[in-house]
Structures are given as structure tokens and as C-alpha cells.
Amino acid sequence: MSAPTKPWSLRRRLTSRVLLLVVGGWLATIVVSARVLEHEMNEMFDEELRALVETTVLYLDASGTAAIPRNIGVATGDGERVLRIVPESLPGGAQIPPAPWSALDGDGFHDAEGWRILRSTAEGAVIEAAHAVVWRREEMIEAASAFLMLVLPLVALLLWGLRRITAEAAAPVSALASAVAARRPDDLSPVSADGLPRELLPLAQAFGGYLTRIEALRRAERDFVANAAHELRTPLAAIRGRLQLSADPDTAAAVPMIDALTRRVERLLQLARLEAGVGLGSGPADALRVLRLLIDDLRPTARHPIRFDDSDLETLMVATDPDALAILLRNILENAVEHGSGPVLVRLTPAGVLSVENPTQATALPAGRFDKSRDSAGQGLGLAIVADLARAMGAPLEQGIAEGRARVTLRLPLAG
């Protein structure tokens, strides 16, 4: 079986992809801008070298003196920008200061050993002006950093605005999902389409149509079950009365079958009344008294002994309808007696916690309505009625089977 698909968020996906596209575009823009900035700054630095060489030539021409061999750091002692002047013909004993780069051939720009050099011959001198490539790169990085610092606030503002815009665009989807998720299982009213965009209107309208159809089907099912159960009660009672008057042993043996059929009809009627919300008042009801009456009624025909621990209570008032409480407790007890394989232990605490426990050969509880064990003679409605009634009464219910014992725990709401 394939693993379940992990749920994903439309808003998060839309936001992440838009942000990814925008950030990618900005990064590409920054990279291109950096390349353009590097090219423009290199041209500017080359213009600076050309201006320095031309100024030096003009100075030599205006001074009218022979060029003196020297290396001059344009920035004091930094060794990153160098102006080198060498006479074409050296006087006797003159020494040429060493250059940070190898000898150059010809005038013009040269790239050698980490330097960008402009060489020019004029006024009887060789003039070489150079920039260190490292210095150029550092200057370019500083300029790019300043540009980036100016752009980052704009990027942050853009990202914030995109998140807000995508959140507002996905708000109707989130509102519709929240409204559907917050609905009670029995709420089949149409979904409101107010404020929804055109893209979501067909979804809301189709969902509302499905709910209306489901409500009609449920109403028809409930009416059918209630009418059928109600109409069957009187004929079954009449048949049972006639069978009891007969002296035929075979006829008398059919009476328990009629009683079992009557109980099934009563459960169907209880289920229909529960789904219709009939008979679910707030009480109060004496849970101890109801339990004692039910146990006394079930003991004579029970397959296994029923032991009742009442915690020495004299009364226990709970906030629920007496008839609904009797239906709920009777179904719990009948299910334990019918499906268990040993004595039934019933315990009621002063806090309103009712537990019913007994041995069983079953390994798991029925999965749903009309689901029953292999040896059951019922229709699988008992636990369904118990679960629905407990939910309607606001009484937390826990059911389970562990280590060969079935246990039902019901927390009844105390009155007052």
C-alpha cells in the first residue's frame, strides 16, 4: 500500500514559488549589475591611468629637464598604485629602480603578474603607470557592497509585500477550508459563498448541493427506519401475546425469537430518535437508580453473572435525560452480556465514571455501524447507538480490548 500523501498548503506553495522567482530575479539582476559595474569601474581605472601618464608627460615637457629614474607610489607607500619614470638613455652610473613587474614590450595597456599597466614613451622617458589587480578588485567589491546595501531594504520590502499579497489572495481559500473544517458532522446546511472569488464559487455551490442531497437522503433513511420500527412494534407485540396463549411447546419456543426481534426493532427506533435529536434533555437523572433497574432486569436472562460495584453511593445525579441514559446504559450492558465470555464487572465512581469490563474472545471492536462479530446474533447497532448517544450527551467514551478483556469507560456529566 502506498504511503499517504502529505498535505500541502496552497498559500505556502504560492508564496514560496513567487518569492523564489522574485529572489532569483533579484540575484540574477545583482550578478549582471556586478559584472556591468566591474566593467565600468575597470574602464574608469584605465582612464585614471591614462590621465596620470598624460599629466606626467605634460610635466616633463613643461619642466624641460631630463627624466630622473624613480618609482612613485601614487598612494603613499601602499604599493597598490605605482608611477614609474625611466629615461630612454641612462647617464653614466645611473641605476634604474626595479619594477614590481617584468619588462614590458611596447606602449599601451598590459596585464602582468597581478598588475594592470599603461606604458608610454614620450619626452625621452618611459612612463609606466600601474594599478594592483587586488586593489581594483577590493574597490569593486566595496562599490558592489554599497550597491547591495541600498538594494537589500527594497528587496525586504518587496518580499514583505509579496507575502501580504499572496496571503490576501489565498485568504478566501483558507476561510472556506476553515469553515468546512469547523462544521459539526451533523451540520448539513449549505456553505456560504459570500466573499468568495469566481474561481471558488463552483466549488462552494457544488459542496452545498452535495450537502442538501445528503440531508435529503438522511431524512428519508431516518423516516423510513422510524416508520418501519414503529409499525412493527404493535404486530410483534400481538404475535407474542398469541404465542404465549398457545399450549404448543414449539410455539412457546418461538417467544424468545420474537423478543429478540422486538429488541432489534427497538434499537432501530432508538437510532432513528437519536439521529432526529429527540429525547436528549439535560436531566437530571439518577444514574445509580437507572443502573440498578437495568441490572435487575438483565440478570435473570444474562449468560454471565453481572457484578455491580456502586462505591457505596446512595444516589448519583447526572446532567442528562433519564430515557437517553437508560438507552445508553442498556446497550452497553447488553453488549457486554451478549459478546463476553465471563462475568461482567460494572463499577460506578462518585466522579461519574462508569466502567464495564468482562472477558472476551474477540480481538478488536467492530469498525462501524452494522459491523459485528462472527458469533453475534444482533445487527451490530449496539456500539453505534452507544457512541452516538455518548457524543450527543457530552459524555466522553472509551472502548477497547486488551489482554483478552473488553472495557468500556463512560464519563457522565454530573448535575449541578
mmCIF file of N, CA and C in Angstrom, residues 42-57 108-109 116 118 120 129 131 136:
data_model
loop_
_atom_site.group_PDB
_atom_site.id
_atom_site.type_symbol
_atom_site.label_atom_id
_atom_site.label_comp_id
_atom_site.label_asym_id
_atom_site.label_seq_id
_atom_site.Cartn_x
_atom_site.Cartn_y
_atom_site.Cartn_z
ATOM 1 N N ASN A 42 36.535 49.152 -14.310
ATOM 2 C CA ASN A 42 37.819 48.907 -14.982
ATOM 3 C C ASN A 42 38.101 49.986 -16.030
ATOM 4 N N GLU A 43 37.061 50.379 -16.759
ATOM 5 C CA GLU A 43 37.252 51.471 -17.723
ATOM 6 C C GLU A 43 37.623 52.768 -17.016
ATOM 7 N N MET A 44 36.980 52.990 -15.872
ATOM 8 C CA MET A 44 37.291 54.211 -15.127
ATOM 9 C C MET A 44 38.732 54.183 -14.617
ATOM 10 N N PHE A 45 39.168 53.017 -14.112
ATOM 11 C CA PHE A 45 40.548 52.901 -13.638
ATOM 12 C C PHE A 45 41.541 53.080 -14.801
ATOM 13 N N ASP A 46 41.200 52.518 -15.965
ATOM 14 C CA ASP A 46 42.085 52.696 -17.130
ATOM 15 C C ASP A 46 42.175 54.169 -17.524
ATOM 16 N N GLU A 47 41.059 54.880 -17.422
ATOM 17 C CA GLU A 47 41.072 56.309 -17.724
ATOM 18 C C GLU A 47 41.942 57.062 -16.717
ATOM 19 N N GLU A 48 41.907 56.584 -15.457
ATOM 20 C CA GLU A 48 42.759 57.215 -14.446
ATOM 21 C C GLU A 48 44.237 57.007 -14.791
ATOM 22 N N LEU A 49 44.606 55.784 -15.218
ATOM 23 C CA LEU A 49 45.988 55.531 -15.628
ATOM 24 C C LEU A 49 46.377 56.418 -16.812
ATOM 25 N N ARG A 50 45.496 56.547 -17.781
ATOM 26 C CA ARG A 50 45.797 57.359 -18.971
ATOM 27 C C ARG A 50 45.975 58.833 -18.572
ATOM 28 N N ALA A 51 45.106 59.294 -17.703
ATOM 29 C CA ALA A 51 45.227 60.698 -17.269
ATOM 30 C C ALA A 51 46.516 60.924 -16.501
ATOM 31 N N LEU A 52 46.912 59.912 -15.666
ATOM 32 C CA LEU A 52 48.161 60.057 -14.909
ATOM 33 C C LEU A 52 49.377 60.098 -15.841
ATOM 34 N N VAL A 53 49.382 59.229 -16.846
ATOM 35 C CA VAL A 53 50.506 59.212 -17.794
ATOM 36 C C VAL A 53 50.557 60.512 -18.579
ATOM 37 N N GLU A 54 49.412 60.983 -19.050
ATOM 38 C CA GLU A 54 49.394 62.228 -19.821
ATOM 39 C C GLU A 54 49.831 63.413 -18.958
ATOM 40 N N THR A 55 49.429 63.411 -17.714
ATOM 41 C CA THR A 55 49.846 64.515 -16.827
ATOM 42 C C THR A 55 51.351 64.479 -16.605
ATOM 43 N N THR A 56 51.893 63.275 -16.469
ATOM 44 C CA THR A 56 53.338 63.140 -16.274
ATOM 45 C C THR A 56 54.094 63.617 -17.513
ATOM 46 N N VAL A 57 53.597 63.259 -18.696
ATOM 47 C CA VAL A 57 54.226 63.708 -19.944
ATOM 48 C C VAL A 57 54.208 65.223 -20.039
ATOM 49 N N GLY A 108 51.212 50.955 -24.412
ATOM 50 C CA GLY A 108 49.822 50.504 -24.302
ATOM 51 C C GLY A 108 49.568 49.802 -22.974
ATOM 52 N N PHE A 109 48.377 49.221 -22.879
ATOM 53 C CA PHE A 109 47.988 48.551 -21.644
ATOM 54 C C PHE A 109 48.545 47.134 -21.625
ATOM 55 N N ARG A 116 47.794 45.906 -13.611
ATOM 56 C CA ARG A 116 47.259 46.489 -14.843
ATOM 57 C C ARG A 116 48.122 47.716 -15.140
ATOM 58 N N LEU A 118 49.885 50.702 -17.817
ATOM 59 C CA LEU A 118 49.866 51.517 -19.039
ATOM 60 C C LEU A 118 51.283 52.047 -19.267
ATOM 61 N N SER A 120 53.981 54.173 -21.729
ATOM 62 C CA SER A 120 54.015 55.223 -22.762
ATOM 63 C C SER A 120 55.431 55.795 -22.841
ATOM 64 N N ALA A 129 52.482 53.569 -15.623
ATOM 65 C CA ALA A 129 51.533 53.758 -14.513
ATOM 66 C C ALA A 129 50.770 52.447 -14.334
ATOM 67 N N HIS A 131 48.138 49.816 -11.709
ATOM 68 C CA HIS A 131 47.232 49.527 -10.583
ATOM 69 C C HIS A 131 47.368 48.059 -10.226
ATOM 70 N N ARG A 136 42.149 46.918 -7.319
ATOM 71 C CA ARG A 136 40.972 47.146 -8.170
ATOM 72 C C ARG A 136 39.789 46.291 -7.721
#
